[in-house]
XYZ file of C-alpha atoms in Angstrom:
410
model
C 84.012 111.866 23.246
C 86.747 109.944 24.811
C 88.711 107.040 23.681
C 90.132 105.502 26.746
C 93.881 106.790 26.565
C 92.403 109.898 26.457
C 90.439 109.489 29.265
C 93.830 107.956 31.453
C 95.784 111.374 30.359
C 93.306 112.954 31.787
C 93.434 111.261 34.825
C 96.194 111.777 35.647
C 96.749 115.595 34.629
C 94.189 115.174 37.229
C 91.488 117.239 34.801
C 88.465 115.222 36.063
C 85.980 118.372 35.731
C 85.329 122.217 34.087
C 87.017 123.862 36.815
C 89.875 121.904 36.994
C 90.309 122.458 32.572
C 89.944 125.735 33.198
C 92.571 125.836 35.411
C 95.206 124.020 33.457
C 96.623 126.671 32.884
C 99.757 126.869 29.621
C 103.749 126.661 30.954
C 104.351 128.766 27.683
C 103.004 130.739 25.003
C 104.904 130.722 22.195
C 104.510 133.959 19.222
C 102.079 132.852 16.693
C 103.177 135.985 14.350
C 105.521 133.350 13.376
C 103.099 131.261 11.967
C 102.661 131.459 8.854
C 101.742 130.176 4.912
C 103.808 128.095 3.316
C 104.376 130.629 0.077
C 105.325 133.274 2.694
C 108.309 130.427 3.920
C 111.741 131.797 4.285
C 115.414 129.742 4.381
C 116.377 130.286 7.935
C 112.707 131.321 9.252
C 111.462 129.303 12.648
C 108.391 129.112 11.978
C 104.582 127.183 12.193
C 102.432 126.106 9.806
C 98.952 124.629 9.703
C 97.636 122.273 7.065
C 97.012 118.671 5.584
C 99.577 115.992 5.686
C 100.305 113.382 2.875
C 103.121 111.428 1.421
C 104.056 110.132 4.714
C 106.581 107.245 4.863
C 109.919 106.148 6.248
C 113.533 105.299 4.110
C 117.032 105.617 4.526
C 119.797 108.773 3.316
C 120.791 108.213 0.412
C 124.911 108.060 1.652
C 125.078 107.876 5.483
C 121.604 105.628 5.182
C 120.092 107.770 8.183
C 117.120 106.289 8.834
C 114.260 109.452 9.069
C 110.698 109.946 7.480
C 109.345 112.390 5.443
C 106.043 113.122 4.702
C 104.227 116.637 2.287
C 102.030 119.710 4.230
C 100.319 121.754 2.075
C 98.230 125.051 2.353
C 96.370 126.759 0.012
C 99.273 128.256 -1.001
C 101.474 125.063 -1.415
C 103.290 122.923 -0.481
C 106.549 121.894 0.988
C 108.610 118.649 2.398
C 109.156 117.715 6.428
C 112.721 115.540 7.035
C 113.013 113.642 10.379
C 116.318 112.445 11.028
C 116.607 109.251 13.214
C 112.713 109.247 14.104
C 111.446 106.715 11.391
C 108.005 106.866 13.902
C 106.832 109.863 12.880
C 105.487 108.239 9.802
C 103.037 106.014 11.646
C 101.459 108.200 14.644
C 100.237 110.485 12.219
C 97.006 109.966 10.021
C 97.930 110.297 5.982
C 95.401 113.363 4.833
C 95.146 114.847 8.446
C 95.185 117.921 9.811
C 98.264 118.841 12.243
C 100.627 121.984 13.041
C 104.369 122.081 12.141
C 106.952 123.870 14.029
C 110.500 123.522 12.767
C 113.792 125.499 11.318
C 113.367 125.543 6.936
C 116.252 123.969 5.605
C 117.664 124.801 1.716
C 119.005 121.769 0.232
C 120.327 121.456 -3.397
C 118.981 118.255 -5.174
C 120.412 116.025 -7.706
C 120.987 116.753 -10.640
C 117.827 118.957 -12.103
C 116.791 122.741 -13.397
C 116.580 123.823 -10.023
C 120.231 123.271 -9.147
C 120.562 124.676 -13.147
C 119.194 127.477 -11.766
C 120.868 127.826 -8.818
C 117.315 127.684 -6.453
C 117.372 124.387 -3.586
C 114.673 123.669 -2.111
C 112.637 124.655 1.505
C 112.243 121.432 3.950
C 111.092 121.761 7.322
C 113.931 119.932 9.129
C 113.329 117.754 12.351
C 109.600 120.041 12.911
C 107.895 119.439 16.036
C 104.032 117.803 14.405
C 101.147 118.144 16.886
C 97.158 116.473 15.503
C 94.918 118.950 15.512
C 91.304 119.509 14.673
C 91.052 121.592 13.403
C 92.984 125.272 12.195
C 93.100 128.014 14.171
C 91.498 131.142 13.061
C 93.306 132.987 11.546
C 92.057 136.406 13.294
C 89.469 136.537 16.078
C 90.582 135.926 19.329
C 90.055 132.493 21.019
C 87.469 134.065 22.657
C 86.593 137.989 21.985
C 85.775 140.377 18.949
C 87.741 140.116 16.076
C 91.399 141.161 16.650
C 94.502 138.672 15.814
C 95.658 136.750 18.023
C 99.080 136.848 18.825
C 100.208 134.078 21.335
C 99.362 130.555 20.725
C 99.538 129.036 24.558
C 101.422 125.295 24.848
C 99.960 123.302 27.658
C 101.645 120.851 30.317
C 100.724 117.438 27.972
C 100.731 113.599 29.053
C 100.720 110.653 26.889
C 97.060 110.729 25.507
C 96.531 114.329 25.195
C 98.230 117.167 23.495
C 98.464 120.322 24.124
C 96.144 121.088 20.930
C 93.563 119.160 22.477
C 93.689 120.919 25.291
C 93.707 124.179 23.372
C 90.107 122.624 21.464
C 88.963 121.478 24.337
C 88.991 125.244 26.063
C 88.077 125.990 22.750
C 84.899 124.830 22.870
C 84.188 124.820 26.976
C 84.584 128.472 26.539
C 82.423 128.850 23.660
C 80.097 127.223 25.132
C 79.111 129.637 27.523
C 80.162 128.032 30.883
C 82.292 131.590 31.869
C 79.167 133.308 32.000
C 77.833 131.799 34.981
C 80.942 131.328 36.781
C 81.256 133.334 39.977
C 83.923 135.189 40.696
C 85.521 134.805 43.906
C 87.050 138.238 44.673
C 84.900 141.312 45.856
C 84.795 143.957 43.256
C 86.262 145.470 45.622
C 88.998 144.061 46.069
C 89.473 143.211 42.513
C 89.663 147.300 42.031
C 91.455 147.860 44.349
C 94.659 146.207 43.316
C 93.683 146.776 39.170
C 92.664 142.695 38.951
C 90.995 141.072 36.023
C 87.119 139.289 36.927
C 87.401 135.689 36.142
C 85.978 135.092 33.424
C 88.813 137.996 31.579
C 91.542 136.503 33.521
C 90.966 133.082 31.685
C 89.867 134.456 28.478
C 93.478 136.568 28.598
C 95.254 133.270 30.117
C 94.073 130.705 27.307
C 94.308 133.467 24.102
C 96.960 136.395 25.595
C 96.345 138.784 22.558
C 100.366 140.210 23.233
C 102.103 139.030 26.584
C 101.131 141.435 29.635
C 97.926 139.796 29.135
C 98.995 136.698 29.751
C 101.279 137.990 32.619
C 97.702 139.951 34.315
C 95.990 136.749 33.946
C 98.919 135.373 36.034
C 98.704 137.943 38.307
C 95.619 137.786 39.040
C 95.233 134.221 40.026
C 98.650 134.122 42.284
C 96.713 136.897 44.000
C 94.019 134.852 44.468
C 96.671 132.012 46.220
C 97.742 134.239 48.396
C 93.969 136.065 48.980
C 92.892 132.503 50.172
C 95.299 131.198 51.571
C 95.529 133.749 53.854
C 92.190 133.594 54.422
C 92.101 130.586 55.798
C 94.655 131.800 57.990
C 92.319 133.755 59.792
C 89.828 131.436 60.121
C 91.821 129.160 61.445
C 92.634 132.119 63.379
C 88.882 133.597 64.994
C 89.077 129.846 65.738
C 91.731 129.994 68.238
C 90.998 133.096 69.489
C 87.551 131.167 70.382
C 89.984 128.527 72.650
C 89.794 129.781 76.155
C 93.093 130.483 78.408
C 94.549 131.767 81.323
C 93.906 135.753 82.112
C 97.362 136.300 83.796
C 97.782 139.128 86.652
C 101.483 140.995 86.239
C 103.285 142.078 89.085
C 104.787 145.228 88.281
C 107.173 145.865 91.063
C 108.391 142.849 90.288
C 108.963 143.367 86.873
C 110.486 146.483 86.694
C 112.896 145.179 89.989
C 113.605 142.476 86.686
C 114.015 145.511 84.429
C 116.660 147.777 86.336
C 119.224 144.474 86.533
C 119.623 144.699 82.742
C 122.780 146.667 81.633
C 120.782 149.128 79.628
C 118.145 150.790 78.892
C 114.425 149.697 76.951
C 114.575 151.402 73.980
C 110.505 152.927 72.855
C 109.822 150.389 70.870
C 110.933 146.948 72.926
C 108.785 148.982 75.689
C 105.945 148.879 73.582
C 106.332 144.927 72.605
C 106.542 144.374 76.216
C 103.151 146.296 77.054
C 101.423 144.871 74.215
C 102.188 141.699 75.456
C 101.188 142.045 78.783
C 98.209 143.884 77.089
C 96.998 140.213 76.166
C 97.553 138.625 79.325
C 95.685 140.566 80.468
C 92.548 138.953 77.939
C 91.086 135.497 77.914
C 91.825 134.320 74.761
C 94.860 132.792 73.619
C 97.395 135.373 72.826
C 98.735 135.389 68.927
C 101.234 138.103 68.313
C 104.414 138.290 66.049
C 107.229 139.671 67.231
C 109.772 141.470 64.368
C 112.477 143.164 64.670
C 116.830 142.538 62.793
C 119.270 140.605 64.444
C 120.785 142.046 68.050
C 117.608 144.230 68.215
C 116.878 143.361 70.925
C 113.377 140.831 70.990
C 115.144 138.311 73.186
C 115.615 140.976 75.889
C 111.755 140.898 75.152
C 110.942 137.039 75.646
C 112.984 137.746 79.412
C 110.793 140.306 80.153
C 107.671 138.821 79.225
C 108.911 135.153 80.120
C 109.697 136.452 83.944
C 105.840 138.100 83.906
C 104.513 134.849 83.559
C 106.471 132.985 85.700
C 106.482 135.963 88.548
C 102.108 136.580 87.777
C 99.549 135.530 89.414
C 97.123 132.937 86.226
C 93.774 133.139 87.111
C 91.451 130.536 86.441
C 94.760 127.788 86.543
C 95.221 124.721 88.972
C 98.763 125.789 89.507
C 101.039 128.183 91.011
C 103.241 128.862 88.733
C 102.664 129.211 84.847
C 105.609 127.881 82.877
C 107.104 129.146 79.932
C 108.454 127.238 76.939
C 110.937 128.835 74.197
C 111.654 126.516 70.756
C 114.308 127.517 68.711
C 114.357 125.774 65.149
C 118.183 124.816 65.605
C 120.101 122.720 68.722
C 123.012 125.855 68.077
C 120.313 129.302 68.323
C 118.456 127.185 71.477
C 122.326 126.805 73.833
C 122.593 130.525 72.820
C 119.022 131.592 74.351
C 119.236 128.801 76.931
C 122.707 130.730 78.139
C 121.318 134.048 77.752
C 118.390 133.472 80.225
C 120.816 131.574 81.961
C 122.614 135.087 83.027
C 118.825 137.373 82.686
C 117.371 134.865 85.891
C 120.931 133.318 87.891
C 119.649 136.226 90.142
C 116.873 134.600 91.541
C 118.295 131.669 91.316
C 115.447 130.388 89.074
C 115.595 127.235 86.975
C 116.204 127.455 83.268
C 116.561 123.223 81.562
C 117.111 122.541 77.470
C 115.816 119.840 75.760
C 116.774 118.885 72.705
C 117.943 115.718 69.858
C 120.979 115.901 71.511
C 120.165 115.757 75.221
C 119.700 118.191 77.988
C 120.299 120.365 80.798
C 119.455 122.524 83.280
C 120.240 125.420 85.504
C 121.397 125.809 88.271
C 123.459 122.724 88.661
C 123.997 120.906 92.285
C 127.207 120.968 91.827
C 127.651 124.795 91.192
C 124.520 126.992 91.110
C 126.355 129.258 88.874
C 125.954 126.727 85.903
C 124.459 124.057 84.148
C 124.736 120.359 84.230
C 123.399 117.753 81.778
C 120.984 115.642 83.402
C 118.740 112.649 81.879
C 115.655 112.922 79.278
C 113.872 111.358 81.592
C 114.624 113.431 84.444
C 113.663 116.315 82.747
C 110.442 115.812 81.962
C 109.872 114.420 85.498
C 110.116 118.241 86.775
C 108.669 119.311 83.770
C 105.743 117.081 85.030
C 105.865 118.303 88.661
C 105.951 122.488 87.690
C 109.860 122.692 89.073
C 111.272 124.119 85.772
C 109.843 127.180 84.803
C 111.452 127.913 81.455
C 111.874 125.344 79.298
C 114.122 125.874 76.409
C 114.489 123.231 73.676
C 114.267 123.086 69.861
C 111.182 121.083 68.245
C 111.674 118.482 70.855
C 109.773 120.493 72.772
C 106.449 119.291 71.753
C 106.917 115.939 72.197
C 104.245 113.403 73.398
C 106.105 112.876 75.937
C 107.052 116.733 76.889
C 103.611 117.076 79.854
C 104.130 120.892 80.985
C 102.173 120.761 85.242
């Protein structure tokens, strides 16, 4: 049964189902090889021991009067004192005779004149160790859910007040012993698991909660990272297929005008540019929306491809459209880049006196200017939106201001 504090802690960690708890992965691992028995402790060791806690008390140091807590930890092999300087509250956190896991540095101190000091032997103690209450001592041999080989890593989970890492560890132990993994369905097909050399869901959960070696933990994390990306891709593919069902204009290209436009470039299109333009034109002939990514290095000519395909749209014939001419929107991530595209498109379309406009958060511009047909001019946003709405602006360049509700194309 869960206490009210544990219920609140689990709620804060969003662990409300068996699946959520199984997918609450360790933040890190401590080396269980450092776990030892009390009789094997030596000065300077950084070790962890399991045992019962006795003689809990608070006191002040003899000389400096530092408040501290003291306790004795015992196992089958012996006893060792644990001291928490400046942490007297520790004595009230743990019940007398309870099972604990303490981890810290083994120090040595010489007591007042005694037989031990006369023999040149100091007394070992754990200085400010980390302490966790536990329900039972983990098995010295046998993995959390396995075949009897020795555990080497101990999971440390994200915690919340009322729920310790060790509590989570043992809760998962009980869950796994119930056989819940045998009924868990792996969402990733076997074919994909084999192709990418990934463990099954059951194996990955065992390895991430109870790795026998670091490779097991790494392999499990790789599998769950792959699973996350895999489902993101599936979601995007589903959305793309749904998007493809929307109707779209079937555009007939005026190849003669396009060839004339291409002839005005001071350079010939590369094979890659020509291939990209051809593939975009091929999509124009289809009756579903195009979904295409044009990728290339800086200076490879992506803007030129965009200009050619934009020209093909505004000079082509769109079957099913209720307007004489389609419009093109060119969106850039920053105002500086939008300005650059605006200037470039003016160079491409100025010979034909084709209007090009810019809309950003800072203002609006239009080419050509009535005063100077070879240049652009600032205009009000209201006027620009009016011209965009009635189709007088065939090409509109901008930032995310393009997708504001006020921007309505003809």
